Short mmCIF file of C-alpha atoms (C1' of nucleotides) in Angstrom, two decimals:
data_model
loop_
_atom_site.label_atom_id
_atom_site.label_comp_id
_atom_site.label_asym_id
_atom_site.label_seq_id
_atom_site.Cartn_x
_atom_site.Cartn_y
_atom_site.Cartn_z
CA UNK O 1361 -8.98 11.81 -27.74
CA UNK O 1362 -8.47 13.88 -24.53
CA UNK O 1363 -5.09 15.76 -24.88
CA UNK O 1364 -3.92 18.43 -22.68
CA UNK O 1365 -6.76 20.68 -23.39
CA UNK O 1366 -9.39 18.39 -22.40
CA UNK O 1367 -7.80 17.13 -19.59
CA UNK O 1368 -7.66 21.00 -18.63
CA UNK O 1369 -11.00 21.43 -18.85
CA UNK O 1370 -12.13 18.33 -17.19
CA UNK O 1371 -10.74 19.81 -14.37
CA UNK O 1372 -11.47 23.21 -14.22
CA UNK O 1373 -14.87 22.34 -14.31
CA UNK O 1374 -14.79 19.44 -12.21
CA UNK O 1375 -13.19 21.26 -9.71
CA UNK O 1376 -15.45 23.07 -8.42
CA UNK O 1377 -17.83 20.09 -7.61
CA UNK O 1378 -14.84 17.93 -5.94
CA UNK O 1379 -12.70 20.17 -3.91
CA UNK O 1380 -14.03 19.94 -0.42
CA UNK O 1381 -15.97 16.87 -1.00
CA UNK O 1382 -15.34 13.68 1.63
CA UNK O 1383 -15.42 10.37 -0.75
CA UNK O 1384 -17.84 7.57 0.25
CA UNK O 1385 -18.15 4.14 -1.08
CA UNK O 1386 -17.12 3.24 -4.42
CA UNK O 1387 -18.28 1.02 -7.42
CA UNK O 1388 -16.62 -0.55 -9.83
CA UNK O 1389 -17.44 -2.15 -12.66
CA UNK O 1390 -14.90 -3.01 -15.23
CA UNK O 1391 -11.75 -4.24 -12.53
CA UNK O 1392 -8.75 -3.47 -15.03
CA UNK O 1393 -9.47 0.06 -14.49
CA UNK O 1394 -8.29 -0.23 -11.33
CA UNK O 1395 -4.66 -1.31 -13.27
CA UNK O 1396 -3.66 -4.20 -10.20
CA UNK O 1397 -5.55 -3.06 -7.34
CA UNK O 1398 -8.03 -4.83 -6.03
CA UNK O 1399 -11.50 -3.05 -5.17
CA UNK O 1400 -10.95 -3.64 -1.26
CA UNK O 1401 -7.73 -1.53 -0.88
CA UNK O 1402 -9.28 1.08 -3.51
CA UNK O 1403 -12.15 1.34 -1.75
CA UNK O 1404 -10.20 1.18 1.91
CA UNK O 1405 -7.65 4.69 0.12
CA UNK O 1406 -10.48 6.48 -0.99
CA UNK O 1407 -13.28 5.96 1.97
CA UNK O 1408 -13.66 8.68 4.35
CA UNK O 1409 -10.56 10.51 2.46
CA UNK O 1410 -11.54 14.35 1.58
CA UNK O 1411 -11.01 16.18 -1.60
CA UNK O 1412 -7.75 18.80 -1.09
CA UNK O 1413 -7.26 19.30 -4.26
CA UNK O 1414 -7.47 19.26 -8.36
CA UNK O 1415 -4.89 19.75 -10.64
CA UNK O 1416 -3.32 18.64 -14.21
CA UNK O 1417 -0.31 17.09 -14.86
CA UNK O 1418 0.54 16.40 -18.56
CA UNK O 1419 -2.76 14.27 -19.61
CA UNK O 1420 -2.96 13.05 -15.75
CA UNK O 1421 -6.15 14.08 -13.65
CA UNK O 1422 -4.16 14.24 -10.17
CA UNK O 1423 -6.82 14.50 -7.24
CA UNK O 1424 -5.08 15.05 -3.83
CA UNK O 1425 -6.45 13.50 -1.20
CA UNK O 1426 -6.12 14.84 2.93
CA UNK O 1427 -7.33 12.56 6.11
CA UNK O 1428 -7.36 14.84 9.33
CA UNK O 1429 -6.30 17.81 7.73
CA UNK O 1430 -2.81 15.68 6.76
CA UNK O 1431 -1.39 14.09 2.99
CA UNK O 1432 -3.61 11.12 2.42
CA UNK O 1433 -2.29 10.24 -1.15
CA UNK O 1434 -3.20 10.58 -4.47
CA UNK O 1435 -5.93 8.98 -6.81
CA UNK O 1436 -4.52 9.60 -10.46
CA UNK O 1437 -6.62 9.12 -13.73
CA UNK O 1438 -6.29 9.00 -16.93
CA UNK O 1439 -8.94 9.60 -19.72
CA UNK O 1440 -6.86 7.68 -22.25
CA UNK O 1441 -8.93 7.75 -25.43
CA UNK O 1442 -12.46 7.51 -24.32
CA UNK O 1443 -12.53 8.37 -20.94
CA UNK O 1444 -15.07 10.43 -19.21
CA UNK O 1445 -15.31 11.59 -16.03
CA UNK O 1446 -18.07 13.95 -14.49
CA UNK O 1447 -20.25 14.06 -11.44
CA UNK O 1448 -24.07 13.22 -11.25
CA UNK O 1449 -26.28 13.67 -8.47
CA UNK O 1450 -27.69 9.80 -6.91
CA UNK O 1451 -30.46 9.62 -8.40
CA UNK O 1452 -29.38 9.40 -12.32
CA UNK O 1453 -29.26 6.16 -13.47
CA UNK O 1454 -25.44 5.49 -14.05
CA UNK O 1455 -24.53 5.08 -17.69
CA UNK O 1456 -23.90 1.29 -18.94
CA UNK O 1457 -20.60 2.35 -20.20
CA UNK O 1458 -19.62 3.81 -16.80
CA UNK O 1459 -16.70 1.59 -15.29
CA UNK O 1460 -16.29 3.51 -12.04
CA UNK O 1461 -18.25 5.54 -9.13
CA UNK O 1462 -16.87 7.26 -6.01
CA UNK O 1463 -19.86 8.53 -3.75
CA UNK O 1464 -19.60 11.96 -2.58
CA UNK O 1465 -20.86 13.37 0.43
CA UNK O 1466 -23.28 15.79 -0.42
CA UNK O 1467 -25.41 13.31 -2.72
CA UNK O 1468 -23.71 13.29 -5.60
CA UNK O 1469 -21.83 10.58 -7.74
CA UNK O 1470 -18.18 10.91 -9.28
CA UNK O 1471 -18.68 8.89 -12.38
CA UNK O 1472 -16.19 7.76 -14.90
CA UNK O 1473 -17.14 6.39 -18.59
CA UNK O 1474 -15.20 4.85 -20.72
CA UNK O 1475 -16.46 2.77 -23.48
CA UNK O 1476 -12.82 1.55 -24.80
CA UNK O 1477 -11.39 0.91 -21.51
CA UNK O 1478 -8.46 2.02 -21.70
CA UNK O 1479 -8.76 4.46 -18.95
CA UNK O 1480 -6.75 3.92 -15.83
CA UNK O 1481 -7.04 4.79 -12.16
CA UNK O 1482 -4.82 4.98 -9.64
CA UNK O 1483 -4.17 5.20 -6.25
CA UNK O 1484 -0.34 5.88 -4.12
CA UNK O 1485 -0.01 7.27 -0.39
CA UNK O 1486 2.58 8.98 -0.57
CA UNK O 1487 1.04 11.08 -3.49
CA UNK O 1488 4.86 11.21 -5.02
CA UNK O 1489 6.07 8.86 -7.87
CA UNK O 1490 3.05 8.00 -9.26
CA UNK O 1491 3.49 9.35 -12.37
CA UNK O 1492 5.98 7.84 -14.95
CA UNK O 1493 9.34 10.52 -16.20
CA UNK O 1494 7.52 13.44 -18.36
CA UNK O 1495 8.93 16.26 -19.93
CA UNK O 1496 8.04 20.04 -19.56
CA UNK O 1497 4.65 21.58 -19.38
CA UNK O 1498 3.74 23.04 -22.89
CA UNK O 1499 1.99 25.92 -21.18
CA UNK O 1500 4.64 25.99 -18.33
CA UNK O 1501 7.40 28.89 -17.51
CA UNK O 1502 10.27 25.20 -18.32
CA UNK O 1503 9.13 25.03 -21.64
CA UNK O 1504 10.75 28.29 -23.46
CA UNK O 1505 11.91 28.56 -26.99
CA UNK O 1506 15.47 28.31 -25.55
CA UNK O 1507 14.80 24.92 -23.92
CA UNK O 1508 13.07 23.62 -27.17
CA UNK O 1509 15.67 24.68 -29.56
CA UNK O 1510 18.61 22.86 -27.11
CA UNK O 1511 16.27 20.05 -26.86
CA UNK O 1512 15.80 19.39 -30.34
CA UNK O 1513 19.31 19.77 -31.09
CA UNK O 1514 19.97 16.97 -29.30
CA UNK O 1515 17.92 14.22 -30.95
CA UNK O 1516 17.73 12.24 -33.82
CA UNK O 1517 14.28 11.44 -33.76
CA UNK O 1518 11.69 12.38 -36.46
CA UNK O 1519 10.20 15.58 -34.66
CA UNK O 1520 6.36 14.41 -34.79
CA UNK O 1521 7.35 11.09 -32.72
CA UNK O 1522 9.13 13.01 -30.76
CA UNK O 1523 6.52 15.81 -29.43
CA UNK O 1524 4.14 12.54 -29.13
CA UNK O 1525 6.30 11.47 -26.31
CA UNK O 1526 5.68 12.32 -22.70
CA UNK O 1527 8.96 11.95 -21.85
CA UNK O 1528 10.20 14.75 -23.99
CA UNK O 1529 7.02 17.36 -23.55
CA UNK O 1530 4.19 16.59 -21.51
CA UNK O 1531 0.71 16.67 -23.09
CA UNK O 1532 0.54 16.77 -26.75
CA UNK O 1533 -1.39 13.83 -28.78
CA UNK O 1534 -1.84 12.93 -32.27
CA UNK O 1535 -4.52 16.05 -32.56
CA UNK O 1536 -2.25 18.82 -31.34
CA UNK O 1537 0.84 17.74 -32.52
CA UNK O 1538 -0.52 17.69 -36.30
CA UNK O 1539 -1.74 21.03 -35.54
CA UNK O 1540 1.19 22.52 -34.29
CA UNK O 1541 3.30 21.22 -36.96
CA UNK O 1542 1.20 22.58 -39.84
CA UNK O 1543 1.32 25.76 -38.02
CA UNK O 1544 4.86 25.80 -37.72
CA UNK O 1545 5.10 24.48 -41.35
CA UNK O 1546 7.64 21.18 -40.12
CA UNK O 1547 7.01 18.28 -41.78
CA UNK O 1548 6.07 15.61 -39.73
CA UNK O 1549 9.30 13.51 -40.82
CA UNK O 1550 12.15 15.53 -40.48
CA UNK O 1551 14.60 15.09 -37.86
CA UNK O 1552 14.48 17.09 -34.69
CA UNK O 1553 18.26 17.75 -34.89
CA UNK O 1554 17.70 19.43 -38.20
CA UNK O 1555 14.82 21.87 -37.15
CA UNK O 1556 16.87 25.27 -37.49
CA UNK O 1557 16.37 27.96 -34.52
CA UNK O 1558 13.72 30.24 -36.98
CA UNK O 1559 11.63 26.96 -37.18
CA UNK O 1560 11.86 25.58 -33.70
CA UNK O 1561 10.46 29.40 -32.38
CA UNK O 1562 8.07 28.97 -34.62
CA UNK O 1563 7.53 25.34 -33.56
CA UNK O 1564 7.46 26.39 -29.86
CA UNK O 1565 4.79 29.46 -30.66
CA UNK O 1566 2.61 27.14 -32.54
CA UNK O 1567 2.40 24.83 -29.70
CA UNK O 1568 1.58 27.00 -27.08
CA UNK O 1569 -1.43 29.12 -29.83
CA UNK O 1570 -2.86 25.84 -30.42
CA UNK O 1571 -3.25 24.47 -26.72
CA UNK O 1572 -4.08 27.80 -25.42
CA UNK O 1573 -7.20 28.60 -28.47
CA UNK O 1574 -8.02 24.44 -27.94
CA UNK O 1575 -8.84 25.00 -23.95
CA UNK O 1576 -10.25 28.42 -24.60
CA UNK O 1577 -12.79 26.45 -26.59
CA UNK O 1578 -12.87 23.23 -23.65
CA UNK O 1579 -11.17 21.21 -26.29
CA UNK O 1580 -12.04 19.04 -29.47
CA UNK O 1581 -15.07 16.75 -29.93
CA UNK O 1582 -15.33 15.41 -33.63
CA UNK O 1583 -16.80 12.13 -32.56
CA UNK O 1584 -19.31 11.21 -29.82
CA UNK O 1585 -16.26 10.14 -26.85
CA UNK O 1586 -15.33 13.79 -25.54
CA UNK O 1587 -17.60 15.74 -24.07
CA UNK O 1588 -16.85 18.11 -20.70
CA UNK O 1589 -17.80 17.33 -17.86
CA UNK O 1590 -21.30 19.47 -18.38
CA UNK O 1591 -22.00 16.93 -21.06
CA UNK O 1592 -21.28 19.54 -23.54
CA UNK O 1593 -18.64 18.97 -27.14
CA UNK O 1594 -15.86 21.23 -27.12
CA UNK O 1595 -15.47 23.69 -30.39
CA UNK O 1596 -12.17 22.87 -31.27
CA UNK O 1597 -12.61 20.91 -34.07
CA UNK O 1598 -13.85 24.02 -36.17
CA UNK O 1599 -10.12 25.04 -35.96
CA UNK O 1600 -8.35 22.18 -37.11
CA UNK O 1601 -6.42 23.20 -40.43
CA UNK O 1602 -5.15 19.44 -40.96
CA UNK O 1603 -6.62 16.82 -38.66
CA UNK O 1604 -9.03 14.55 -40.36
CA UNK O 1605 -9.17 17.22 -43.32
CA UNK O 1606 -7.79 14.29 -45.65
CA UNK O 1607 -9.12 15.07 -49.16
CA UNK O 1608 -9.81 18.90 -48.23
CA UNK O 1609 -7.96 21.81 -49.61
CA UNK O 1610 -5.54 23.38 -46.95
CA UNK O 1611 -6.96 26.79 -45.28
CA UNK O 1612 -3.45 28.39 -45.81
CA UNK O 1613 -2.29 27.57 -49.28
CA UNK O 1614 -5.41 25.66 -51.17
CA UNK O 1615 -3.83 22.41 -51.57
CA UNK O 1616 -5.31 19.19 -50.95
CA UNK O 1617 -4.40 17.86 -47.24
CA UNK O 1618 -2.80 14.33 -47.38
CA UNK O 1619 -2.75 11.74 -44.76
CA UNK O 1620 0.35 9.10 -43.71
CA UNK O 1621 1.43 6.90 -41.23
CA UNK O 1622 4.12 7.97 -38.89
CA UNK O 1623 5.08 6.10 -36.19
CA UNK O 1624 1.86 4.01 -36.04
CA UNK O 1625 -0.19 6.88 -36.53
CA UNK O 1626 -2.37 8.74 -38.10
CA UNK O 1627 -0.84 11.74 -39.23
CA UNK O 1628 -2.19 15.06 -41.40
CA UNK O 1629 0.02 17.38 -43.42
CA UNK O 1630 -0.26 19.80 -46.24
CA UNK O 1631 3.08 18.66 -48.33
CA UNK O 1632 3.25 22.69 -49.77
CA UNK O 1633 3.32 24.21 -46.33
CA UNK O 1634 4.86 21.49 -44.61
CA UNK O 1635 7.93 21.18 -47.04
CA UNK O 1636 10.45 18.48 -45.65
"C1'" DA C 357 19.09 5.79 -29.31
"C1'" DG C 358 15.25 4.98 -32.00
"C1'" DC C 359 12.63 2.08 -34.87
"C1'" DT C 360 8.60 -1.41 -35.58
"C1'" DA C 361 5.24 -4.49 -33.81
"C1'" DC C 362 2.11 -5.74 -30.47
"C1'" DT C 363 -1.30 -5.23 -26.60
"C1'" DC C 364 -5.32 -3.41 -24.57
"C1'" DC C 365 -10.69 -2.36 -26.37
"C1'" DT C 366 -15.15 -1.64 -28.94
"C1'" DG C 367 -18.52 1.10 -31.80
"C1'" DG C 368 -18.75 2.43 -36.32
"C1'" DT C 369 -18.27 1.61 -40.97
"C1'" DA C 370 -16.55 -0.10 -45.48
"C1'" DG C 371 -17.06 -3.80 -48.42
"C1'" DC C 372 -19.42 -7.55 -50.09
"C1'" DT Y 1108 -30.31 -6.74 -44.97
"C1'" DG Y 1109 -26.65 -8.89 -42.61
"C1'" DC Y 1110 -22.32 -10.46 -42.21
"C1'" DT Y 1111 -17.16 -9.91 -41.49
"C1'" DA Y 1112 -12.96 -7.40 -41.34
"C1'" DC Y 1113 -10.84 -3.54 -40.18
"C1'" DC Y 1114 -10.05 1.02 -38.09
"C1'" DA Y 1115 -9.01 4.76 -34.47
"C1'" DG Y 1116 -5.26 5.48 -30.90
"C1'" DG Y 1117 -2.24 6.70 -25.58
"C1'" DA Y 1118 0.96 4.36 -23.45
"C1'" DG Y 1119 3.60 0.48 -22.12
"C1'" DT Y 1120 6.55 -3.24 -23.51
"C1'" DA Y 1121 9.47 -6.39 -26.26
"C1'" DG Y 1122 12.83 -7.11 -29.67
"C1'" DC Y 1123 16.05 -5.60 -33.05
#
DNA sequence: AGCTACTCCTGGTAGC
DNA sequence: TGCTACCAGGAGTAGC
């Protein structure tokens, strides 16, 4: 599932192929995609509209767009769980589980895959307000273990629900957040308000190692959905001390991994290091 | 405030 | 072999 680090990568190396480029005609074939826009006024935002920009925000592909050298909105995406997106040159064949195209102008194809559709693009001009409230940036100077410590302090919440929501910290997913928790030895269940200050730096280390080693690798594939946008699997997955380890004995302490639901989700923990 | 349940989706797989 | 039922899950929403 794309998480922070895989969003990262997408664009760092997408970047490079998009920044500069003037956007043609589009395609589209799967419309809810598009969320409630209809193909004519995506097709009217992007046409002709050049390429200022690529950046990250929480699990958000932001692509800033210029029209005359001045602010021509935003197109925002979002990989979701099986979303690809990568560029191809005209005259590949388009994948059949490729829901959208965006020409470019130097004979290449923006393409973006998703076989779950769950993806969703996005289009606003002005570029500002398009994305929903989200809390700090993990890898960001906001996010210190000063402001996590206050911020746990302050809510009742079990913790792993918690760092799951965008709204508190921007970026983490089921992966990460299993990860960092096991490093941190939390378990997944206890309440934020209760996560003393030794634990919480701890916490707020192990989130920061994992996301920085997970895009230093271009992120996790452990099924056949994320893949860069060179086509190639991340190398994450050889890292993971908990996530889908169920059954296997825990790197740190030998003890058999277990696997519960929290908060509608799949979550990994070894009880001994993870002690509630 | 914070919980559960439900929705959107479909390829893969467990079970028979 | 072939069928069905169920599973994964990010984010939004409804209802308690």
């Amino acid at each position: 599932m794309p998480e922070l680090p895989e969003v990262e990568t997408t664009v760092r190396l997408l970047r490079p192929h998009l920044e500069g480029r003037v956007l043609g005609q589009v395609r589209v074939h799967w419309l809810r995609t598009l969320g409630g826009m209809s193909v004519a006024a995506f097709a009217r935002s992007l046409r002709g509209a050049r390429v200022r920009s690529l950046h990250r925000r929480a699990k958000y592909i932001v692509v800033e767009l210029e029209r005359d050298g001045a602010p021509g909105g935003a197109l925002v995406v979002h990989l979701r769980m099986t979303g690809r997106l990568y560029v191809d040159p005209a005259h590949v064949p388009a994948d059949p589980f490729v829901k959208v195209e965006v020409e470019l102008d130097n004979g290449h194809w923006l393409r973006f895959l998703d076989v779950r559709k769950f993806g969703r693009f996005e289009y606003s001009n002005p570029a500002a307000s398009l994305l929903p409230e989200l809390g700090p940036e993990p890898l960001g100077p906001e996010f210190t273990p000063e402001w996590l410590q206050g911020a746990l302090k302050q809510r009742r919440r079990r913790i792993k629900p918690l760092l799951l929501d965008q709204g508190f910290l921007a970026g983490l997913g089921n992966i990460y957040v299993d990860e960092a928790l096991h490093q941190a030895g939390i378990h997944p269940l206890t309440i934020a308000a209760r996560v003393d200050r030794s634990r919480s730096d701890r916490l707020h280390a192990a989130i920061q190692a994992t996301l920085s080693a997970a895009i230093e690798r271009e992120g996790s594939s452990f099924d056949r959905f994320y893949r860069t946008p060179e086509g190639n699997p991340g190398s994450y997955q050889h890292q993971f001390q908990v996530y889908g380890r169920e059954g296997l004995p825990c790197r740190t302490c030998g003890r058999v991994i277990e696997r519960m639901v929290v908060g509608q989700r799949g979550t990994h923990l070894c009880r001994h290091c993870q002690k509630r």
